[in-house]
XYZ file of N, CA and C in Angstrom:
207
model
N 24.890 1.547 3.134
C 25.085 1.293 4.561
C 23.999 0.357 5.061
N 24.349 -0.552 5.911
C 23.376 -1.509 6.428
C 22.770 -0.993 7.727
N 21.546 -1.391 7.969
C 20.854 -1.000 9.193
C 21.190 -1.974 10.304
N 21.265 -1.462 11.499
C 21.436 -2.363 12.631
C 20.100 -3.045 12.903
N 20.134 -4.134 13.627
C 18.901 -4.871 13.929
C 17.892 -3.990 14.665
N 18.274 -3.266 15.742
C 17.286 -2.404 16.401
C 16.710 -1.352 15.459
N 17.546 -0.784 14.599
C 17.077 0.217 13.652
C 16.103 -0.391 12.655
N 16.406 -1.576 12.163
C 15.523 -2.256 11.214
C 14.196 -2.599 11.882
N 14.249 -3.053 13.135
C 13.018 -3.379 13.856
C 12.150 -2.147 14.045
N 12.775 -1.012 14.363
C 12.021 0.229 14.533
C 11.389 0.643 13.217
N 12.144 0.505 12.138
C 11.621 0.861 10.821
C 10.434 -0.036 10.451
N 10.538 -1.327 10.710
C 9.433 -2.253 10.440
C 8.212 -1.886 11.272
N 8.435 -1.516 12.521
C 7.327 -1.129 13.393
C 6.636 0.122 12.854
N 7.421 1.078 12.373
C 6.847 2.300 11.811
C 6.028 1.985 10.564
N 6.520 1.089 9.745
C 5.788 0.695 8.534
C 4.472 0.023 8.911
N 4.507 -0.861 9.890
C 3.285 -1.545 10.331
C 2.271 -0.548 10.876
N 2.737 0.403 11.677
C 1.828 1.419 12.216
C 1.239 2.273 11.095
N 2.043 2.599 10.108
C 1.550 3.392 8.984
C 0.504 2.606 8.197
N 0.765 1.322 7.958
C -0.190 0.501 7.206
C -1.517 0.363 7.942
N -1.483 0.419 9.269
C -2.723 0.334 10.047
C -3.624 1.540 9.822
N -3.070 2.625 9.284
C -3.865 3.826 9.007
C -4.698 3.674 7.730
N -4.387 2.673 6.943
C -5.111 2.452 5.698
C -6.340 1.588 5.935
N -7.304 1.719 5.030
C -8.458 0.830 5.083
C -8.012 -0.556 4.631
N -8.828 -1.550 4.870
C -8.492 -2.911 4.449
C -8.279 -2.972 2.936
N -9.138 -2.302 2.182
C -9.018 -2.285 0.724
C -7.718 -1.621 0.295
N -7.385 -0.491 0.910
C -6.151 0.197 0.566
C -4.932 -0.671 0.873
N -4.931 -1.325 2.030
C -3.806 -2.198 2.399
C -3.632 -3.325 1.388
N -4.757 -3.927 1.001
C -4.712 -5.034 0.043
C -4.159 -4.552 -1.294
N -4.600 -3.402 -1.752
C -4.135 -2.881 -3.036
C -2.661 -2.499 -2.986
N -2.223 -1.895 -1.901
C -0.804 -1.548 -1.743
C 0.040 -2.816 -1.765
N -0.417 -3.836 -1.057
C 0.314 -5.110 -1.019
C 0.406 -5.725 -2.411
N -0.711 -5.801 -3.111
C -0.714 -6.410 -4.445
C 0.159 -5.620 -5.422
N 0.072 -4.306 -5.362
C 0.786 -3.457 -6.315
C 2.283 -3.391 -6.013
N 2.626 -3.084 -4.772
C 4.032 -2.841 -4.436
C 4.806 -4.092 -4.027
N 4.158 -5.046 -3.389
C 4.878 -6.232 -2.944
C 4.830 -7.365 -3.958
N 3.688 -7.504 -4.643
C 3.537 -8.617 -5.566
C 3.639 -8.216 -7.033
N 3.740 -6.920 -7.293
C 3.976 -6.465 -8.655
C 2.783 -6.513 -9.590
N 1.568 -6.585 -9.028
C 0.380 -6.573 -9.878
C 0.239 -5.192 -10.510
N -0.366 -5.147 -11.684
C -0.661 -3.862 -12.316
C -2.002 -3.347 -11.781
N -2.245 -2.065 -12.015
C -3.541 -1.497 -11.631
C -4.666 -2.252 -12.326
N -4.466 -2.594 -13.581
C -5.488 -3.320 -14.345
C -5.764 -4.693 -13.730
N -4.703 -5.413 -13.341
C -4.882 -6.729 -12.721
C -5.667 -6.624 -11.425
N -5.344 -5.635 -10.612
C -6.064 -5.446 -9.338
C -7.521 -5.120 -9.618
N -7.758 -4.230 -10.568
C -9.127 -3.832 -10.920
C -9.939 -5.029 -11.402
N -9.352 -5.848 -12.261
C -10.067 -7.024 -12.761
C -10.338 -8.019 -11.638
N -9.365 -8.216 -10.769
C -9.510 -9.133 -9.633
C -10.647 -8.691 -8.702
N -10.744 -7.369 -8.482
C -11.751 -6.837 -7.563
C -13.073 -6.505 -8.241
N -13.089 -6.485 -9.565
C -14.317 -6.142 -10.284
C -14.630 -4.656 -10.235
N -13.577 -3.827 -10.221
C -13.753 -2.368 -10.229
C -12.972 -1.803 -11.404
N -13.122 -0.494 -11.665
C -12.359 0.071 -12.771
C -10.964 0.495 -12.306
N -10.077 0.613 -13.273
C -8.676 0.917 -12.980
C -8.526 2.263 -12.291
N -9.377 3.219 -12.637
C -9.307 4.545 -12.014
C -9.515 4.442 -10.500
N -10.427 3.595 -10.074
C -10.689 3.426 -8.640
C -9.443 2.898 -7.925
N -8.745 1.988 -8.571
C -7.519 1.429 -7.997
C -6.442 2.500 -7.943
N -6.260 3.249 -9.025
C -5.244 4.313 -9.070
C -5.500 5.344 -7.977
N -6.753 5.779 -7.854
C -7.109 6.784 -6.848
C -6.833 6.250 -5.441
N -7.182 5.009 -5.209
C -6.967 4.379 -3.919
C -5.481 4.285 -3.585
N -4.667 3.892 -4.564
C -3.223 3.800 -4.349
C -2.628 5.181 -4.063
N -3.076 6.194 -4.804
C -2.592 7.558 -4.567
C -2.919 8.026 -3.151
N -4.158 7.784 -2.722
C -4.570 8.176 -1.369
C -3.775 7.405 -0.317
N -3.507 6.144 -0.585
C -2.754 5.310 0.343
C -1.341 5.853 0.535
N -0.699 6.225 -0.553
C 0.670 6.740 -0.479
C 0.696 8.058 0.291
N -0.295 8.903 0.072
C -0.353 10.170 0.824
C -0.476 9.892 2.322
N -1.329 8.940 2.689
C -1.488 8.584 4.099
C -0.196 8.036 4.671
N 0.438 7.129 3.919
C 1.675 6.505 4.400
C 2.792 7.529 4.591
N 2.874 8.492 3.703
C 3.929 9.514 3.804
C 3.796 10.329 5.092
N 2.581 10.499 5.575
C 2.365 11.241 6.813
C 2.953 10.513 8.025
N 3.048 9.204 7.936
C 3.477 8.395 9.085
C 4.908 7.889 8.964
N 5.529 8.085 7.821
C 6.904 7.578 7.639
C 7.897 8.701 7.453
């Protein structure tokens, strides 16, 4: 089923509000991982951190986002 324009706009607004709850680092990692398809390893190498830090950050980000969506 397709969303109506007002419904899609409301959904986009909710997503934007949820993303605002994340730290800048969390937002960047979510964007790289989910929108651009980077792996945890690629993000870790790009940022100069270990993969565990990226995984933990992504997990925390998803928990935060679920509270708002």
